[in-house]
Tab-separated table of C-alpha atoms in Angstrom:
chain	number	residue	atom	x	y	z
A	1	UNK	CA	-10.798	23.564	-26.324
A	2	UNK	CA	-8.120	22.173	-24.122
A	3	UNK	CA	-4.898	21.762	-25.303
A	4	UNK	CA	-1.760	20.044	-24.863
A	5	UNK	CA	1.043	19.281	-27.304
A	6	UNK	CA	4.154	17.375	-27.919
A	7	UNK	CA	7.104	18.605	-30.595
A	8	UNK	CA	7.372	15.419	-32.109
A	9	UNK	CA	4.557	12.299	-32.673
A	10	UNK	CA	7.642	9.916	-33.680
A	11	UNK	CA	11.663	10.422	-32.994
A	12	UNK	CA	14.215	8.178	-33.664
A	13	UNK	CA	17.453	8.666	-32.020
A	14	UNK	CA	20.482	7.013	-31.691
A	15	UNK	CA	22.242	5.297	-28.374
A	16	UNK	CA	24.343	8.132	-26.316
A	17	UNK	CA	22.528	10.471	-27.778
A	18	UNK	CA	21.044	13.140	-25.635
A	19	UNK	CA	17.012	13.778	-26.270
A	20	UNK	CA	14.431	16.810	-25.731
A	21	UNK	CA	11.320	16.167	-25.649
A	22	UNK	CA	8.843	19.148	-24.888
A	23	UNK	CA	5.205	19.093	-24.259
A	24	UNK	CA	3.143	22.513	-23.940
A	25	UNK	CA	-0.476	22.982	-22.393
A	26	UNK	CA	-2.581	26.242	-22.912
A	27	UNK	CA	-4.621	25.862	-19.989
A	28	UNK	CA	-2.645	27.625	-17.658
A	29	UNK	CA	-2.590	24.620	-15.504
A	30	UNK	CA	0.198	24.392	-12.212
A	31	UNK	CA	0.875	20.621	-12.613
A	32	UNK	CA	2.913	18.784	-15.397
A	33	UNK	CA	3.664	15.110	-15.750
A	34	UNK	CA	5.631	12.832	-18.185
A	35	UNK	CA	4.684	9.155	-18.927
A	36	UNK	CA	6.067	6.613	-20.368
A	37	UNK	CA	3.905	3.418	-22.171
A	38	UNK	CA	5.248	0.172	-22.248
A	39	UNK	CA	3.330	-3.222	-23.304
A	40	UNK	CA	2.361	-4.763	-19.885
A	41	UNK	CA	3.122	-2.274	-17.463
A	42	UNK	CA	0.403	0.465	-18.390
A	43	UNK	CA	1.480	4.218	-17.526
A	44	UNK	CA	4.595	4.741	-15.745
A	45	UNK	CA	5.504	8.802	-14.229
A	46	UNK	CA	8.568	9.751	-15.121
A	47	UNK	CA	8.561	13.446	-13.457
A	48	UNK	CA	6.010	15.902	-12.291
A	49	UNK	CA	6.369	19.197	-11.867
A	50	UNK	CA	3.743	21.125	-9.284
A	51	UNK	CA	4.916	24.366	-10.621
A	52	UNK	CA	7.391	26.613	-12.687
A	53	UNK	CA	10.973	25.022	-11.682
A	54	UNK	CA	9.490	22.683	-9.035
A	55	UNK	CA	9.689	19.125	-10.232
A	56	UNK	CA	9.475	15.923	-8.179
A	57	UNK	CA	10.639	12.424	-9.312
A	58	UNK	CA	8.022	9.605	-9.895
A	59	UNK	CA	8.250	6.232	-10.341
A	60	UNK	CA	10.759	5.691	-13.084
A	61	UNK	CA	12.946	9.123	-12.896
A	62	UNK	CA	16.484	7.057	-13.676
A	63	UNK	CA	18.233	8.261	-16.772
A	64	UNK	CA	15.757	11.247	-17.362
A	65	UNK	CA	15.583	14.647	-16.103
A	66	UNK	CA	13.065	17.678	-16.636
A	67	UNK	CA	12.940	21.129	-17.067
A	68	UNK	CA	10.323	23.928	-15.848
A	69	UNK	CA	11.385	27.556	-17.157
A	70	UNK	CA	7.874	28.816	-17.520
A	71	UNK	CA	4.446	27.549	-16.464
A	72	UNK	CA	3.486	26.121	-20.121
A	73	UNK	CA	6.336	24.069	-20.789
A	74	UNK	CA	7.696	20.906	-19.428
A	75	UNK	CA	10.500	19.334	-21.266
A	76	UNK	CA	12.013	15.933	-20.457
A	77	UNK	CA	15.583	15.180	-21.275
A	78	UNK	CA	17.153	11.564	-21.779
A	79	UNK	CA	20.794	12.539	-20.645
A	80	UNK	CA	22.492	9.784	-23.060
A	81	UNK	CA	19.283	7.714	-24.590
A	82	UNK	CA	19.480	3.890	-24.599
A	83	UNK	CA	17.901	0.920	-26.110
A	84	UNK	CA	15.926	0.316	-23.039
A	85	UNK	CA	14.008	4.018	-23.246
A	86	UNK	CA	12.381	2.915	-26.439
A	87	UNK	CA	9.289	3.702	-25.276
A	88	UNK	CA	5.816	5.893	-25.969
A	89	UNK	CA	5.895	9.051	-23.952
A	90	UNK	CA	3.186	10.713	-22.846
A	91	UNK	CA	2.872	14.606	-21.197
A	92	UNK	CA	0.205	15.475	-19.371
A	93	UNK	CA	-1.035	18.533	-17.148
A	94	UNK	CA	-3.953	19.361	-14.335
A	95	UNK	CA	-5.205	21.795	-12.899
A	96	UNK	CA	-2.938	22.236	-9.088
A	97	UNK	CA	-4.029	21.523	-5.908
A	98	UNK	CA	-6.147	18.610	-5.868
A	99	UNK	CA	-5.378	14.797	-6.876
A	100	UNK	CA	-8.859	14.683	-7.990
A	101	UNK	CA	-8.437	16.768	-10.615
A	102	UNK	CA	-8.493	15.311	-14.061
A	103	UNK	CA	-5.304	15.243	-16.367
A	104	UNK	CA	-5.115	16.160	-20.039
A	105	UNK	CA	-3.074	14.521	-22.034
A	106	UNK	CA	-1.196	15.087	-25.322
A	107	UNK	CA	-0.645	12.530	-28.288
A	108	UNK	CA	2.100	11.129	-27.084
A	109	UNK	CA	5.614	10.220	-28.833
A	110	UNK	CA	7.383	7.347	-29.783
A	111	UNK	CA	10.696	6.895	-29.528
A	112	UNK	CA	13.150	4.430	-30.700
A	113	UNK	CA	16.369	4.479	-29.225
A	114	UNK	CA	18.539	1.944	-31.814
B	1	UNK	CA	3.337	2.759	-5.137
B	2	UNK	CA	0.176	1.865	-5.460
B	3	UNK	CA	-0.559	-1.770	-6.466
B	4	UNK	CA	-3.638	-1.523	-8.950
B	5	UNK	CA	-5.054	-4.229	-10.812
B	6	UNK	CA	-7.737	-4.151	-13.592
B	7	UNK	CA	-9.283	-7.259	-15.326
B	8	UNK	CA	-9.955	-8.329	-17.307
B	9	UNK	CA	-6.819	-7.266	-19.472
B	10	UNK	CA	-8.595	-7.787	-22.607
B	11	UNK	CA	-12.143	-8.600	-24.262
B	12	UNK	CA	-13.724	-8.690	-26.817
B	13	UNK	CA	-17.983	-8.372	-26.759
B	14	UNK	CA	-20.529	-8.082	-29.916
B	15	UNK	CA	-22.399	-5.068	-30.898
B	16	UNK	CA	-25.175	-4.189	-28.065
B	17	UNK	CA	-23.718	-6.475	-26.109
B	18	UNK	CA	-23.285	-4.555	-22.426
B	19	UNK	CA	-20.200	-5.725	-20.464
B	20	UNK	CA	-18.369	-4.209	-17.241
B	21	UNK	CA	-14.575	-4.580	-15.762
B	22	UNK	CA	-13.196	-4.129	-12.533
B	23	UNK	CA	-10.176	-1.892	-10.934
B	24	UNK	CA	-8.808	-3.567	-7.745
B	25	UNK	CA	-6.798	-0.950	-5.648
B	26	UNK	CA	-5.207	-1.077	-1.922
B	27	UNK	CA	-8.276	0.778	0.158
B	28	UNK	CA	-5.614	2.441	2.523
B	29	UNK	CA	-5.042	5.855	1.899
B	30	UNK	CA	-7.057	6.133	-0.780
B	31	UNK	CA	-8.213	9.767	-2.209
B	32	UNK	CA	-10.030	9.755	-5.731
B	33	UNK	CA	-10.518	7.281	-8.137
B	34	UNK	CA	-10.277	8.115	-12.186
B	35	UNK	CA	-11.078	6.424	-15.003
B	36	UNK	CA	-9.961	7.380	-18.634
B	37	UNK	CA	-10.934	6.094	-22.228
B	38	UNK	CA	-7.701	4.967	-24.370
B	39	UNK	CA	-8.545	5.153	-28.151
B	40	UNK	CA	-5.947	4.162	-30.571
B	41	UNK	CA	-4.126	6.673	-31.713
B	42	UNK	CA	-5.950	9.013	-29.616
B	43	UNK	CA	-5.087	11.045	-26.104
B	44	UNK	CA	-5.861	9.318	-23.062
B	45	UNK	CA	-9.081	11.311	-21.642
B	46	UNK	CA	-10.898	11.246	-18.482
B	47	UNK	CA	-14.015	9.341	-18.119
B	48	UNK	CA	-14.997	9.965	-14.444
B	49	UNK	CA	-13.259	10.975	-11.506
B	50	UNK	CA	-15.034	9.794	-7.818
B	51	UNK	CA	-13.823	10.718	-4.332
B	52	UNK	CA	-16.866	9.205	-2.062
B	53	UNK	CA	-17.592	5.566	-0.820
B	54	UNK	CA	-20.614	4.757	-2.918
B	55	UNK	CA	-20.264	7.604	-5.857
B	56	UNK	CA	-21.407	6.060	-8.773
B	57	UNK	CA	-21.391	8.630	-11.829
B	58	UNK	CA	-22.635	8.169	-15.305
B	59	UNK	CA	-21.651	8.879	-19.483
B	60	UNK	CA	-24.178	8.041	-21.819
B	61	UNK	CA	-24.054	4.627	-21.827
B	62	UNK	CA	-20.883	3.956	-19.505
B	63	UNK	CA	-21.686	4.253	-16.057
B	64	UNK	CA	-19.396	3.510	-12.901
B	65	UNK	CA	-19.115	2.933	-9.029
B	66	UNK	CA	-16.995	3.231	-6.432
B	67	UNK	CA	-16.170	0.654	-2.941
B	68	UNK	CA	-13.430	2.565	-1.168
B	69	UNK	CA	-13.736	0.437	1.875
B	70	UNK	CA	-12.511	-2.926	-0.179
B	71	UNK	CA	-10.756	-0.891	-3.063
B	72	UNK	CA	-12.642	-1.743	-6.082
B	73	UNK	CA	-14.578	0.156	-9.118
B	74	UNK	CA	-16.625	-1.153	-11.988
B	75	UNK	CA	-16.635	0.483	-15.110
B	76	UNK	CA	-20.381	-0.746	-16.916
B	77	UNK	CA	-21.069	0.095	-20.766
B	78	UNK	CA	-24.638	-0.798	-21.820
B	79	UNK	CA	-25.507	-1.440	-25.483
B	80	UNK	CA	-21.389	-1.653	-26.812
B	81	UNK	CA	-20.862	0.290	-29.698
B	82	UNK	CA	-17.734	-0.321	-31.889
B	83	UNK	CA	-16.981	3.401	-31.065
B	84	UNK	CA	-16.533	2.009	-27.127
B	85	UNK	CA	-13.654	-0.185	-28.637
B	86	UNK	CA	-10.584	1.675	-26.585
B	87	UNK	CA	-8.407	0.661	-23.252
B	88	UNK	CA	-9.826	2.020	-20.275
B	89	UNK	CA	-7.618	3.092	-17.646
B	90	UNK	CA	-8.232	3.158	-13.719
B	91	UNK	CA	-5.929	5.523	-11.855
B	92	UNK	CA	-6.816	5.151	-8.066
B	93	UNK	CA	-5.111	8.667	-5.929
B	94	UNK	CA	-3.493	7.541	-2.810
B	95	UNK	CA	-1.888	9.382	-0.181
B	96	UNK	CA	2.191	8.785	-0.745
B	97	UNK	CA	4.108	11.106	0.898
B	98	UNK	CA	2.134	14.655	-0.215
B	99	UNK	CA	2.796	13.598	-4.053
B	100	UNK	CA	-0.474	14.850	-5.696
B	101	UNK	CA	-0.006	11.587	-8.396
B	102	UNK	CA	-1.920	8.771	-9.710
B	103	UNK	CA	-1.168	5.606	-10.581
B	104	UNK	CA	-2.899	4.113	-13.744
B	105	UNK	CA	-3.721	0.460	-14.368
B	106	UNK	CA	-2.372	-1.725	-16.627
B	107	UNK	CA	-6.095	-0.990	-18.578
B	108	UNK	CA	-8.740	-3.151	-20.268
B	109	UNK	CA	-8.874	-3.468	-23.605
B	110	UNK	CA	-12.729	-3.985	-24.574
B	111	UNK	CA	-12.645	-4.463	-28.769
B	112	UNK	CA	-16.523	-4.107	-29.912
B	113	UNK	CA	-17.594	-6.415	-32.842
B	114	UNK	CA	-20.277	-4.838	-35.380
């Protein structure tokens, strides 16, 4: 069974702080993507990465990067977290190569910046 | 990015009731279409994915189709269960700059009555 987890299903942090959170997938798959989920605006990418220490900005990158030390692990950082990244956050990964591909996702955290 | 638009946003149908929504997507460019199943609490996960003008695929009872020359897909679930009740998410492929990405709807929220 496919897999793909996140370290934490809720996290509270405080404002400046800085944030990890890391998603891992057992499927050995090349591409890696972080969400966000706000009310209203549906799924928003963060990041992808197409590969170990390739990563590509999506939508949304400001006030997040990522990291992609080996092929399992994608971690997304909030440099100094604010209010305004309260948000669910979802990982995801696919299988490379082809935007047809379906993604797998993991259960997603919640985050509260106060 | 792409703009895509799903309606309607929310509804709410009785037990055996069947019942379809529609994802509206720009038809330029386009390269596969998705849809996923959004239970609460629950991972996003991937209904059907469709690449051809005219694909229609089919779920049990949930069944879809494809236009890519005007830039719409239905999503069609016969008999409702209260297990259908869930957001379902269109994520229409397009061609932006090599970025092998999705974007996802806003989603439909279909609540089943017993």
């Amino acid at each position: 069974d496919v897999k793909v987890t996140q370290s934490s299903r809720y996290l509270v942090k405080r404002t400046g702080e800085k944030v990890f959170l890391e998603c891992v997938q057992d499927m050995d798959h090349e591409n890696m993507f972080w969400y966000r989920q706000d009310p209203g605006l549906g799924l928003r990418l963060i990041y992808f990465s197409y590969d170990v220490k390739m990563k590509e900005k999506g939508d949304i990158p400001e006030g997040y990067s990522v990291s992609r030390e080996k092929k399992e692990r994608f971690s997304l950082i909030l440099e100094s977290a604010s209010t305004n990244q309260t948000s669910m956050y979802l990982c995801a990964s696919r299988v490379g190569g082809a935007r047809s591909y379906e993604q797998y996702f993991g259960p997603g955290t919640r985050l509260t910046v106060t | 990015i792409l703009n895509v638009e799903q309606s309607p946003q929310s509804l709410h149908v009785q037990e055996g009731d069947s019942t379809n929504f529609t994802c509206s997507f720009p038809s330029s460019n386009f390269y596969a279409l998705h849809w996923y199943r959004w239970e609460t609490a629950k991972s996003p996960e991937a209904l059907f994915v469709m690449t051809l003008n005219g694909d229609e695929k089919k779920k049990g009872r949930i069944s879809a189709t494809l236009n890519t020359k005007e830039g719409y897909s239905y999503l069609y679930i016969k008999g409702s269960q209260p297990e259908d009740s869930a957001t379902y998410l269109c994520a229409p492929g397009g061609d932006s700059g090599g970025y092998q990405k999705v974007t996802f709807g806003i989603g439909t929220k279909l609540q089943v009555i017993p």
